[in-house]
Amino acid sequence: MIKEILEEVEDLDTKIKTLERKAMKESSELTMAADTLEDSFDEINEEMETLDEYNSRLDRLKEMRRYALESAVHLAPDEKVFLARHMQRPHIDDFINGLFTDFFEQKGDHLYDEDLSIYGGIARFHGIPVTVLGHRKGHTMEDNMKYNFGMPCPEGYRKALRLMNAAEKFGRPIITFIDTPGAYPGLEAEEHGQGEAIAQNLAKMSQFHVPVIAVVTGEGSSGGALAIGVANRILMLENAVYSILSPEGFASILWKDAERHKEAAKLMKLTADDLYDAGVCDEVIGEPVGGAQRDYDEVMHNLDGVLYRHLKELMKLSPSGCKHDRQKKYRMIG
Amino acid sequence: MSALIDAVSFPARAKRDQSGLNLKNGESPDFITCKACNRRALRTIWKDNYYVCPECGHYSSIGAIYRMSLIFDPGTFKELNKGMKAKDPMKFPEYEQKVAKQREKTGLEEAAVTAVGRIGGNKVVCVVLDSRFFMGSMSSTVGEKVTRAIEVATRKKLPLIIFSASGGARMQEGIFSLMQMAKTSAAIEEFNKSGGLYISYLTHPTTGGVTASFASLGDITLAEPGALVGFAGPRVIEQTIHKKLPAGFQRSEYLEAHGFVDKIVERKDMRETLIKLIELHKK
Ligand SMILES: [Zn+2]
């Protein structure tokens, strides 16, 4: 299981890091000793041997890590669900930092409230002004509580729509990042019209004349994901998932047993590859072996290129061509 | 109005089960027992009361064809895309058998029935979701039929009336079910821009993806008394917030009080209300 593999790999990571520090220290001492000629020949010899031993131990550890990661190349759907939800996975803040410049955050729905589970604003992507927004999750429990684990209330969806309407007005492309367990199933959320808010976003997003690209980065679950996902292009990170609801919810509705979520994950066809085969996802973006959390730079690099290519293509379309391109995509499903 | 109903030309399949209320084994065909109050009354009395319990006022779910017969002018309605069958896009285990069972139970091919017809002389497009068929859940065929009906209304510049009733997504169709929300909402928005009147009529229960798409996008939103309407189901909400929900939560009356319904309309007033609204919107 990926969970155990990652624990082993992380343990090896720590050991490797410690040993690398030791080796570095040893080698700088050695250089100093050689420079100052303070140590005796024997002492230098001994230090060199220690260094050699460190290095060979390092090689062994790295070999073990490589071996462990090899077993993480082909993952089962439920293992991908695990990675998609990994708390150290890059989230919207990381994507904005890693891919955009000049970010200007826009807060609030300007109707009733500020919903922290949606984060977004104006920024530049390769110098092009765009509107960027998405579900917000944190890397700590504390942040996750603050962001409601990326589960928006109607205010969040209305804030997203406000930002997107402004993008349409000023002709800015829209890039959204999807990462949510779903819309928040709460009392006030219902009272304030969760269904109405999502429906409005779906209706209005279908009409935009600017390019819309949605990137599913983690878990894309239910209408709560789709509400910011009506796009010309849907891109998915390799280990991201996109589905009608969580495997746990699926299992509990279908079999009255949430424990059967692994089985559900398999049947649901929710992985990026499945969605690509279904014609819903337009391109799958590779992740480092073991998951996106292992190397943010690699993820950003991979995503940057693909995102830019799709954006350039869409920017060639006329405004009405862009709208029709998006409408056609959804009209064809089912 | 009941004389009128009897005069409507029913499709053959509706005859055996006109109201949509199936008989249980051993039950006398002359009586109906109310699911809410458990009291029994003559079927003819129920019928005259539009299948609202004569004892307690509980709204019994009714079949899609029967509902259409209650609102259309006699002999004027024509079903659209009648033969469209449910698909199995995920090749989901046992799904086909389950669909077959629903078909047998209801005489319908899918949970959505779409038609054109006249109401008070006005030509309209009407969609009714039938909660007896797979809980009225949104399959790709339901989404397709609803979308096609909206497109007919857009093309022919006809008023659109949709009676929603849905338990949410069709689980067995996964992501294809989800995407119907985007498809139907986009169609409504195009219709909206063409200047057409869309009356959304919420019936018990309207939840999940249907609530979060076309059901919430009406120019006028009506609801049947006591209908459960919401995005998340009450059980899921209770599990999330660890609190008991207030009485009447997510019922039509609650939605009206919170600003999401124009008017709660009783079944007996349904047809007259629709005629009045259509007339008021004539240009
Ligand atoms: Zn009763």
Coordinates of C-alpha atoms and ligand atoms in Angstrom, one line a residue:
Chain A
M1 CA 0.0 0.0 0.0
I2 CA 1.1 3.5 -0.9
K3 CA 0.7 4.7 2.7
E4 CA 3.3 2.2 4.0
I5 CA 5.5 2.8 1.0
L6 CA 5.5 6.5 1.7
E7 CA 6.2 5.9 5.4
E8 CA 9.2 3.8 4.5
V9 CA 10.4 6.3 1.9
E10 CA 10.0 9.2 4.3
D11 CA 12.0 7.3 6.9
L12 CA 14.7 6.8 4.3
D13 CA 14.5 10.4 3.3
T14 CA 15.2 11.4 6.9
K15 CA 18.1 9.0 7.3
I16 CA 19.6 10.1 4.0
K17 CA 19.3 13.8 5.0
T18 CA 21.0 13.2 8.3
L19 CA 23.8 11.2 6.8
E20 CA 24.3 13.7 4.0
R21 CA 24.7 16.4 6.7
K22 CA 27.2 14.3 8.5
A23 CA 29.1 13.5 5.3
M24 CA 29.2 17.2 4.4
K25 CA 30.6 18.1 7.8
E26 CA 33.2 15.4 7.6
S27 CA 34.2 16.5 4.2
S28 CA 34.6 20.1 5.1
E29 CA 36.6 19.1 8.2
L30 CA 38.8 17.1 6.0
T31 CA 39.3 20.0 3.6
M32 CA 40.2 22.2 6.5
A33 CA 42.6 19.7 8.0
A34 CA 44.3 19.2 4.7
D35 CA 44.6 23.0 4.3
T36 CA 45.9 23.7 7.7
L37 CA 48.0 20.5 8.0
E38 CA 46.8 20.4 11.6
D39 CA 46.0 16.7 11.7
S40 CA 48.4 13.9 11.4
F41 CA 48.4 11.6 8.4
D42 CA 46.7 8.9 10.4
E43 CA 44.0 11.2 11.5
I44 CA 43.3 12.3 7.9
N45 CA 43.3 8.7 6.8
E46 CA 40.7 7.9 9.4
E47 CA 38.5 10.8 8.5
M48 CA 38.7 9.8 4.9
E49 CA 37.6 6.3 5.8
T50 CA 34.7 7.6 7.7
L51 CA 33.7 9.7 4.8
D52 CA 33.9 6.7 2.4
E53 CA 31.7 4.7 4.8
Y54 CA 29.2 7.5 4.9
N55 CA 29.1 7.6 1.2
S56 CA 28.6 4.0 0.7
R57 CA 25.9 3.9 3.3
L58 CA 24.3 6.8 1.5
D59 CA 24.4 4.8 -1.8
R60 CA 22.8 1.9 -0.1
L61 CA 20.0 4.0 1.4
K62 CA 19.3 5.7 -1.9
E63 CA 19.2 2.3 -3.6
M64 CA 16.6 1.2 -1.0
R65 CA 14.6 4.4 -1.6
R66 CA 14.7 3.9 -5.3
Y67 CA 13.5 0.3 -4.8
A68 CA 10.7 1.3 -2.5
L69 CA 9.5 4.0 -4.9
E70 CA 9.5 1.5 -7.8
S71 CA 6.6 -0.3 -6.1
A72 CA 4.7 3.1 -6.1
V73 CA 4.7 3.4 -9.9
H74 CA 1.4 1.5 -10.5
L75 CA -1.1 2.5 -8.0
A76 CA -4.6 1.1 -7.3
P77 CA -7.5 3.7 -7.5
D78 CA -7.9 3.8 -3.7
E79 CA -4.1 4.5 -3.4
K80 CA -4.6 7.4 -5.7
V81 CA -7.4 8.6 -3.6
F82 CA -5.0 8.5 -0.6
L83 CA -2.4 10.6 -2.5
A84 CA -5.1 13.0 -3.9
R85 CA -6.0 13.8 -0.2
H86 CA -2.4 13.9 1.1
M87 CA -2.1 16.9 3.4
Q88 CA 1.4 17.8 2.0
R89 CA 0.2 17.7 -1.6
P90 CA 0.6 21.1 -3.3
H91 CA -2.5 23.2 -2.8
I92 CA -3.8 26.4 -4.4
D93 CA -1.4 28.7 -2.5
D94 CA 1.5 26.6 -3.8
F95 CA 0.2 26.6 -7.3
I96 CA -0.3 30.4 -7.2
N97 CA 3.2 30.9 -5.8
G98 CA 4.7 28.4 -8.2
L99 CA 3.1 29.4 -11.5
F100 CA 1.9 33.0 -11.3
T101 CA 3.3 36.4 -10.6
D102 CA 1.7 39.7 -9.4
F103 CA -1.1 37.9 -7.5
F104 CA -3.7 40.2 -6.2
E105 CA -6.2 38.4 -3.9
Q106 CA -9.9 39.3 -4.1
K107 CA -12.0 38.5 -1.1
G108 CA -15.7 38.0 -0.4
D109 CA -18.8 37.5 -2.4
H110 CA -19.7 41.1 -1.8
L111 CA -23.2 40.0 -0.9
Y112 CA -22.9 38.4 2.5
D113 CA -19.7 36.8 3.6
E114 CA -16.1 35.8 2.9
D115 CA -15.6 32.1 2.5
L116 CA -12.0 31.0 3.0
S117 CA -12.5 27.7 1.3
I118 CA -12.3 29.5 -2.0
Y119 CA -9.1 31.4 -2.7
G120 CA -8.5 33.5 -5.8
G121 CA -7.8 36.8 -7.5
I122 CA -6.0 38.4 -10.5
A123 CA -2.5 37.4 -11.5
R124 CA -0.2 37.0 -14.4
F125 CA 0.6 33.7 -16.1
H126 CA 3.6 34.0 -18.4
G127 CA 2.9 37.7 -18.3
I128 CA -0.8 37.3 -19.3
P129 CA -3.3 38.8 -16.9
V130 CA -5.7 36.0 -15.7
T131 CA -8.2 35.2 -13.0
V132 CA -7.0 32.3 -10.9
L133 CA -9.1 30.7 -8.2
G134 CA -9.7 27.4 -6.5
H135 CA -10.7 25.4 -3.5
R136 CA -8.4 26.0 -0.6
K137 CA -6.9 23.3 1.6
G138 CA -4.1 23.7 4.2
H139 CA -1.0 21.7 5.0
T140 CA -1.9 21.7 8.7
M141 CA -5.0 20.7 10.7
E142 CA -5.3 24.2 11.9
D143 CA -5.3 25.7 8.4
N144 CA -7.7 23.1 7.2
M145 CA -10.2 24.0 10.0
K146 CA -9.8 27.6 8.9
Y147 CA -10.5 26.7 5.2
N148 CA -13.2 24.3 6.1
F149 CA -11.2 21.5 4.4
G150 CA -11.9 23.1 1.0
M151 CA -15.7 22.7 1.3
P152 CA -17.4 25.9 0.2
C153 CA -20.7 27.3 1.3
P154 CA -22.8 29.2 -1.2
E155 CA -20.8 32.3 -0.3
G156 CA -17.7 30.7 -1.7
Y157 CA -19.4 29.8 -5.0
R158 CA -20.8 33.3 -5.3
K159 CA -17.4 34.7 -4.6
A160 CA -15.9 32.5 -7.3
L161 CA -18.7 33.7 -9.7
R162 CA -17.9 37.3 -8.8
L163 CA -14.3 36.8 -9.7
M164 CA -15.1 35.0 -12.9
N165 CA -17.7 37.6 -14.0
A166 CA -14.9 40.2 -13.6
A167 CA -12.6 38.1 -15.8
E168 CA -15.3 37.9 -18.5
K169 CA -15.8 41.6 -18.3
F170 CA -12.1 42.4 -18.7
G171 CA -11.4 39.6 -21.1
R172 CA -9.1 37.7 -18.8
P173 CA -8.7 33.9 -19.2
I174 CA -9.9 31.9 -16.1
I175 CA -7.8 29.2 -14.5
T176 CA -9.4 27.2 -11.7
F177 CA -7.9 24.6 -9.4
I178 CA -10.2 21.9 -8.1
D179 CA -9.5 20.2 -4.8
T180 CA -12.5 19.5 -2.6
P181 CA -14.3 16.7 -0.8
G182 CA -17.5 18.5 -2.0
A183 CA -19.8 21.4 -1.2
Y184 CA -20.3 21.8 2.6
P185 CA -23.3 19.9 3.8
G186 CA -24.3 22.3 6.6
L187 CA -27.5 23.8 7.9
E188 CA -26.6 27.4 6.9
A189 CA -25.2 26.3 3.6
E190 CA -28.6 24.8 2.8
E191 CA -30.5 27.9 4.1
H192 CA -28.4 30.2 2.0
G193 CA -29.0 28.1 -1.2
Q194 CA -26.2 25.7 -1.8
G195 CA -28.0 24.3 -4.8
E196 CA -28.9 27.7 -6.2
A197 CA -25.3 28.9 -5.9
I198 CA -23.9 25.9 -7.7
A199 CA -26.5 26.0 -10.4
Q200 CA -25.8 29.7 -11.1
N201 CA -22.1 28.9 -11.5
L202 CA -22.8 26.1 -13.9
A203 CA -25.2 28.3 -16.0
K204 CA -23.0 31.3 -16.1
M205 CA -19.7 29.5 -16.7
S206 CA -21.3 28.0 -19.8
Q207 CA -21.7 31.5 -21.3
F208 CA -18.2 32.9 -20.8
H209 CA -16.4 34.2 -23.9
V210 CA -12.9 33.9 -22.3
P211 CA -11.0 30.7 -22.1
V212 CA -11.6 28.6 -19.0
I213 CA -9.2 25.9 -17.9
A214 CA -9.8 23.7 -14.9
V215 CA -7.0 21.7 -13.2
V216 CA -8.1 18.9 -10.9
T217 CA -5.1 18.9 -8.5
G218 CA -6.4 16.7 -5.7
E219 CA -9.9 15.3 -5.1
G220 CA -12.6 16.6 -7.3
S221 CA -15.8 15.5 -5.6
S222 CA -19.5 16.1 -6.7
G223 CA -21.2 19.3 -7.8
G224 CA -19.0 21.1 -5.3
A225 CA -16.1 20.5 -7.7
L226 CA -18.0 21.0 -10.9
A227 CA -19.2 24.4 -9.7
I228 CA -15.9 25.9 -10.6
G229 CA -15.1 23.4 -13.3
V230 CA -17.2 24.1 -16.4
A231 CA -14.1 24.6 -18.6
N232 CA -12.8 24.4 -22.2
R233 CA -10.1 22.1 -21.0
I234 CA -10.0 19.9 -17.9
L235 CA -6.5 18.9 -16.9
M236 CA -5.8 16.4 -14.1
L237 CA -2.6 15.7 -12.1
E238 CA -1.7 12.0 -12.4
N239 CA -2.9 11.1 -9.0
A240 CA -5.9 13.4 -8.8
V241 CA -9.4 11.9 -8.8
Y242 CA -12.7 13.3 -10.0
S243 CA -16.0 11.7 -9.2
I244 CA -19.7 12.1 -8.4
L245 CA -18.9 11.8 -4.7
S246 CA -16.3 10.3 -2.4
P247 CA -15.7 6.5 -2.5
E248 CA -16.9 6.4 1.1
G249 CA -20.2 8.1 0.2
F250 CA -20.6 6.0 -2.8
A251 CA -20.1 2.8 -0.8
S252 CA -22.5 3.9 1.9
I253 CA -25.2 4.8 -0.5
L254 CA -24.9 1.8 -2.7
W255 CA -24.1 -0.9 -0.1
K256 CA -24.9 0.9 3.1
D257 CA -21.2 0.3 4.1
A258 CA -18.6 3.1 3.9
E259 CA -15.9 0.5 4.8
R260 CA -16.2 -0.8 1.2
H261 CA -14.6 2.4 -0.1
K262 CA -11.7 0.6 -1.8
E263 CA -14.0 -1.5 -3.8
A264 CA -16.0 1.6 -4.6
A265 CA -12.9 3.5 -5.8
K266 CA -12.2 0.7 -8.3
L267 CA -15.8 0.7 -9.7
M268 CA -16.2 4.4 -9.9
K269 CA -13.5 5.0 -12.6
L270 CA -12.3 8.1 -10.9
T271 CA -8.6 8.3 -11.7
A272 CA -7.1 10.7 -14.2
D273 CA -6.5 7.9 -16.6
D274 CA -10.1 6.7 -16.3
L275 CA -11.4 10.3 -16.9
Y276 CA -9.1 10.7 -19.9
D277 CA -10.5 7.5 -21.4
A278 CA -14.0 8.7 -20.7
G279 CA -13.2 11.9 -22.7
V280 CA -13.8 14.1 -19.7
C281 CA -10.2 14.9 -19.0
D282 CA -8.2 16.5 -21.8
E283 CA -4.6 15.8 -20.5
V284 CA -3.0 14.1 -17.6
I285 CA 0.0 15.8 -16.0
G286 CA 2.7 13.6 -14.6
E287 CA 3.7 13.6 -11.0
P288 CA 6.9 12.6 -9.3
V289 CA 7.0 8.9 -8.3
G290 CA 5.3 8.6 -4.9
G291 CA 3.1 11.6 -5.4
A292 CA 3.1 15.4 -6.0
Q293 CA 4.0 16.1 -2.4
R294 CA 7.5 14.6 -3.0
D295 CA 8.7 17.3 -5.4
Y296 CA 6.8 20.6 -5.9
D297 CA 9.2 21.9 -8.4
E298 CA 8.7 19.0 -10.7
V299 CA 4.9 19.3 -10.4
M300 CA 5.1 23.1 -11.2
H301 CA 7.4 22.5 -14.1
N302 CA 5.2 19.8 -15.6
L303 CA 2.0 21.7 -15.1
D304 CA 3.4 25.1 -16.3
G305 CA 4.2 23.7 -19.8
V306 CA 0.9 22.0 -20.3
L307 CA -1.2 24.8 -18.9
Y308 CA 0.6 27.4 -21.1
R309 CA 0.2 25.3 -24.2
H310 CA -3.6 24.9 -23.7
L311 CA -4.0 28.5 -22.9
K312 CA -2.2 29.6 -26.0
E313 CA -4.4 27.3 -28.1
L314 CA -7.6 28.7 -26.5
M315 CA -6.5 32.3 -26.9
K316 CA -6.5 31.8 -30.6
L317 CA -10.3 31.2 -30.6
S318 CA -12.7 34.1 -31.1
P319 CA -14.9 35.0 -28.1
S320 CA -17.9 33.2 -29.4
G321 CA -15.8 30.3 -30.7
C322 CA -14.4 29.9 -27.2
K323 CA -17.9 29.8 -25.7
H324 CA -19.1 27.3 -28.3
D325 CA -16.0 25.1 -27.7
R326 CA -16.9 24.9 -24.0
Q327 CA -20.6 24.3 -24.6
K328 CA -19.9 21.6 -27.1
K329 CA -17.7 19.7 -24.7
Y330 CA -20.5 19.3 -22.2
R331 CA -23.3 18.8 -24.8
M332 CA -21.5 15.7 -26.1
I333 CA -21.5 13.9 -22.7
G334 CA -24.3 11.4 -22.4
Chain B
M1 CA -61.1 18.8 -13.8
S2 CA -61.3 15.1 -13.2
A3 CA -63.7 14.7 -16.2
L4 CA -61.0 16.4 -18.2
I5 CA -58.3 14.0 -17.0
D6 CA -60.4 11.0 -18.0
A7 CA -60.8 12.5 -21.5
V8 CA -57.0 12.9 -21.9
S9 CA -55.6 10.5 -24.4
F10 CA -53.3 8.4 -22.3
P11 CA -50.5 6.4 -23.7
A12 CA -51.5 2.8 -23.4
R13 CA -48.9 2.0 -20.6
A14 CA -50.4 4.6 -18.3
K15 CA -53.8 2.9 -18.2
R16 CA -52.8 0.1 -16.0
D17 CA -51.3 2.5 -13.4
Q18 CA -52.8 5.8 -14.0
S19 CA -51.9 7.6 -10.8
G20 CA -48.5 6.0 -10.4
L21 CA -49.6 4.5 -7.1
N22 CA -48.8 0.8 -7.3
L23 CA -50.9 -1.6 -5.4
K24 CA -49.2 -3.6 -2.8
N25 CA -49.9 -7.3 -2.5
G26 CA -53.1 -8.1 -0.7
E27 CA -54.3 -4.5 -0.7
S28 CA -57.8 -3.8 -1.8
P29 CA -57.8 -2.0 -5.2
D30 CA -60.7 0.2 -3.9
F31 CA -58.7 1.7 -1.1
I32 CA -55.5 3.7 -0.6
T33 CA -53.6 3.7 2.7
C34 CA -51.8 7.0 3.4
K35 CA -48.1 6.6 3.9
A36 CA -48.1 9.5 6.4
C37 CA -51.1 9.0 8.6
N38 CA -51.8 5.3 7.8
R39 CA -55.5 6.0 7.4
R40 CA -57.4 4.4 4.6
A41 CA -59.8 6.1 2.2
L42 CA -61.5 5.2 -1.0
R43 CA -59.4 5.3 -4.1
T44 CA -62.0 7.5 -5.8
I45 CA -61.8 10.0 -3.1
W46 CA -58.0 10.1 -3.3
K47 CA -58.4 10.5 -7.1
D48 CA -60.8 13.4 -6.8
N49 CA -58.3 14.9 -4.4
Y50 CA -55.4 14.6 -6.8
Y51 CA -53.8 11.9 -4.6
V52 CA -53.4 14.2 -1.7
C53 CA -54.5 12.3 1.4
P54 CA -58.1 13.3 2.2
E55 CA -57.4 12.7 5.9
C56 CA -54.1 14.5 6.6
G57 CA -53.2 16.4 3.4
H58 CA -50.1 14.4 2.7
Y59 CA -48.9 14.6 -0.9
S60 CA -48.5 11.2 -2.5
S61 CA -46.0 11.0 -5.3
I62 CA -47.6 10.6 -8.6
G63 CA -46.4 9.3 -11.9
A64 CA -45.0 11.6 -14.6
I65 CA -47.7 10.7 -17.3
Y66 CA -50.4 11.2 -14.8
R67 CA -49.1 14.6 -13.8
M68 CA -49.0 15.6 -17.4
S69 CA -52.6 14.5 -17.8
L70 CA -53.5 16.8 -14.9
I71 CA -52.0 19.9 -16.6
F72 CA -52.4 19.5 -20.4
D73 CA -55.5 20.2 -22.4
P74 CA -57.2 17.0 -23.4
G75 CA -55.6 15.2 -26.3
T76 CA -52.9 17.8 -26.9
F77 CA -49.8 16.3 -25.6
K78 CA -47.1 14.5 -27.6
E79 CA -44.2 12.8 -25.9
L80 CA -40.7 13.7 -27.0
N81 CA -37.8 11.2 -27.3
K82 CA -40.2 8.6 -25.9
G83 CA -38.1 5.5 -26.6
M84 CA -34.8 6.8 -25.2
K85 CA -33.3 4.2 -23.0
A86 CA -30.9 4.3 -20.1
K87 CA -27.3 3.7 -21.1
D88 CA -24.6 1.9 -19.1
P89 CA -21.5 4.1 -19.7
M90 CA -19.5 2.6 -16.9
K91 CA -20.5 -1.0 -17.5
F92 CA -21.5 -1.0 -13.9
P93 CA -22.2 -4.4 -12.3
E94 CA -26.0 -5.2 -12.2
Y95 CA -27.0 -1.8 -13.4
E96 CA -28.8 -3.1 -16.5
Q97 CA -30.9 -5.5 -14.4
K98 CA -31.7 -2.7 -12.0
V99 CA -32.9 -0.4 -14.8
A100 CA -35.0 -3.3 -16.2
K101 CA -36.7 -3.5 -12.8
Q102 CA -37.5 0.2 -12.7
R103 CA -38.9 -0.1 -16.2
E104 CA -41.1 -2.9 -15.2
K105 CA -42.3 -1.1 -12.1
T106 CA -43.2 2.1 -13.8
G107 CA -43.8 1.4 -17.4
L108 CA -41.3 4.2 -18.2
E109 CA -38.0 3.9 -20.1
E110 CA -36.3 6.5 -17.9
A111 CA -36.9 8.8 -15.0
A112 CA -37.7 11.8 -17.2
V113 CA -40.7 12.2 -19.4
T114 CA -40.7 15.1 -21.8
A115 CA -43.5 16.4 -24.0
V116 CA -45.0 19.2 -25.9
G117 CA -48.7 20.1 -25.5
R118 CA -51.1 22.8 -24.7
I119 CA -52.1 24.3 -21.4
G120 CA -55.1 26.5 -21.5
G121 CA -54.5 26.7 -25.3
N122 CA -50.9 27.7 -24.9
K123 CA -48.3 25.5 -26.4
V124 CA -45.6 24.6 -23.9
V125 CA -42.7 22.2 -23.4
C126 CA -43.0 20.1 -20.2
V127 CA -40.6 17.9 -18.4
V128 CA -41.6 15.7 -15.5
L129 CA -39.1 13.7 -13.4
D130 CA -40.7 10.6 -12.0
S131 CA -39.5 9.8 -8.5
R132 CA -40.6 6.2 -8.8
F133 CA -38.0 5.5 -11.4
F134 CA -34.6 5.1 -9.7
M135 CA -35.6 7.9 -7.3
G136 CA -35.7 10.3 -10.3
S137 CA -31.9 10.2 -10.3
M138 CA -29.9 12.0 -13.0
S139 CA -28.6 9.5 -15.5
S140 CA -27.0 10.6 -18.8
T141 CA -30.3 9.8 -20.6
V142 CA -32.3 11.9 -18.1
G143 CA -29.8 14.7 -18.7
E144 CA -30.0 14.2 -22.5
K145 CA -33.8 14.2 -22.5
V146 CA -34.1 17.3 -20.3
T147 CA -31.5 19.1 -22.5
R148 CA -33.3 18.1 -25.7
A149 CA -36.6 19.3 -24.3
I150 CA -35.0 22.7 -23.3
E151 CA -33.6 23.0 -26.8
V152 CA -37.0 22.4 -28.4
A153 CA -38.4 25.1 -26.2
T154 CA -35.6 27.5 -27.2
R155 CA -35.9 26.7 -30.9
K156 CA -39.7 26.9 -31.0
K157 CA -39.9 29.8 -28.5
L158 CA -42.2 28.0 -26.1
P159 CA -42.6 28.3 -22.4
L160 CA -40.8 25.6 -20.4
I161 CA -42.2 23.9 -17.4
I162 CA -40.1 21.4 -15.4
F163 CA -41.4 19.4 -12.5
S164 CA -38.3 18.2 -10.6
A165 CA -38.2 15.2 -8.3
S166 CA -34.8 13.6 -7.8
G167 CA -32.8 11.7 -5.2
G168 CA -29.7 13.1 -6.9
A169 CA -27.0 11.5 -9.0
R170 CA -27.4 8.1 -10.7
M171 CA -24.5 6.5 -8.9
Q172 CA -24.0 3.8 -11.5
E173 CA -23.2 6.3 -14.2
G174 CA -20.5 8.1 -12.1
I175 CA -18.9 11.1 -13.7
F176 CA -21.3 11.0 -16.7
S177 CA -24.1 11.7 -14.2
L178 CA -22.2 14.6 -12.7
M179 CA -21.6 16.2 -16.1
Q180 CA -25.4 16.3 -16.8
M181 CA -25.6 19.2 -14.3
A182 CA -23.3 21.3 -16.5
K183 CA -25.1 20.2 -19.7
T184 CA -28.6 21.0 -18.5
S185 CA -27.6 24.2 -16.8
A186 CA -26.0 25.4 -20.0
A187 CA -29.1 24.6 -22.0
I188 CA -31.3 26.5 -19.5
E189 CA -29.0 29.5 -19.8
E190 CA -29.2 29.5 -23.6
F191 CA -33.0 29.3 -23.2
N192 CA -32.9 32.1 -20.7
K193 CA -31.0 34.3 -23.1
S194 CA -33.5 33.7 -25.8
G195 CA -36.2 35.3 -23.6
G196 CA -38.3 32.3 -22.8
L197 CA -40.2 31.7 -19.6
Y198 CA -39.1 28.8 -17.5
I199 CA -41.2 27.7 -14.6
S200 CA -39.5 25.3 -12.2
Y201 CA -41.9 23.3 -10.1
L202 CA -40.3 21.5 -7.2
T203 CA -41.9 18.3 -6.0
H204 CA -41.0 15.8 -3.4
P205 CA -38.1 15.1 -3.2
T206 CA -35.8 17.4 -5.1
T207 CA -32.2 17.0 -4.0
G208 CA -28.5 16.7 -5.1
G209 CA -27.5 17.4 -8.7
V210 CA -31.0 18.3 -9.9
T211 CA -31.3 21.0 -7.2
A212 CA -27.8 22.2 -8.0
S213 CA -28.7 22.6 -11.7
F214 CA -31.9 23.2 -13.7
A215 CA -34.3 23.0 -10.7
S216 CA -32.8 26.2 -9.2
L217 CA -32.7 28.2 -12.4
G218 CA -36.4 29.1 -13.0
D219 CA -37.7 32.5 -13.7
I220 CA -40.5 31.4 -11.5
T221 CA -40.0 28.7 -8.8
L222 CA -43.1 26.9 -7.5
A223 CA -43.2 24.0 -5.0
E224 CA -45.7 21.5 -3.9
P225 CA -46.6 21.6 -0.2
G226 CA -44.3 19.7 2.1
A227 CA -41.8 18.7 -0.6
L228 CA -38.2 18.0 0.5
V229 CA -35.9 20.3 -1.4
G230 CA -32.2 20.7 -0.9
F231 CA -28.7 20.0 -2.1
A232 CA -27.3 17.8 0.6
G233 CA -29.6 15.2 2.2
P234 CA -30.7 15.8 5.8
R235 CA -28.9 12.6 7.0
V236 CA -25.6 13.7 5.7
I237 CA -26.1 17.2 7.2
E238 CA -26.9 15.7 10.6
Q239 CA -23.8 13.5 10.5
T240 CA -21.6 16.5 9.5
I241 CA -22.9 19.1 12.0
H242 CA -23.7 16.6 14.8
K243 CA -26.9 18.4 15.5
K244 CA -30.6 17.6 15.0
L245 CA -32.1 19.6 12.2
P246 CA -35.0 21.9 13.0
A247 CA -38.6 20.7 12.2
G248 CA -39.6 21.4 8.6
F249 CA -36.0 21.9 7.5
Q250 CA -35.6 21.7 3.7
R251 CA -39.4 21.5 3.2
S252 CA -41.0 23.8 0.6
E253 CA -42.4 26.0 3.4
Y254 CA -38.9 26.4 4.8
L255 CA -37.5 27.3 1.4
E256 CA -40.2 29.8 0.8
A257 CA -39.4 31.4 4.2
H258 CA -35.7 31.5 3.3
G259 CA -36.2 33.1 0.0
F260 CA -35.9 30.4 -2.6
V261 CA -39.5 29.8 -3.7
D262 CA -42.0 32.2 -5.2
K263 CA -45.1 30.3 -4.2
I264 CA -46.2 27.1 -2.8
V265 CA -49.0 25.8 -5.0
E266 CA -51.4 23.0 -4.2
R267 CA -51.8 20.3 -6.7
K268 CA -55.4 21.2 -7.3
D269 CA -54.3 24.7 -8.3
M270 CA -51.4 23.6 -10.4
R271 CA -53.0 23.9 -13.8
E272 CA -54.7 27.2 -13.2
T273 CA -51.5 28.7 -11.7
L274 CA -49.5 27.6 -14.7
I275 CA -52.1 29.1 -17.2
K276 CA -52.1 32.4 -15.3
L277 CA -48.3 32.6 -15.3
I278 CA -48.0 31.7 -19.0
E279 CA -50.6 34.3 -19.8
L280 CA -48.8 37.0 -17.7
H281 CA -45.6 36.4 -19.6
K282 CA -47.1 36.7 -23.1
K283 CA -45.4 39.5 -25.0
Ligands
ZN1 ZN -52.7 10.9 5.4

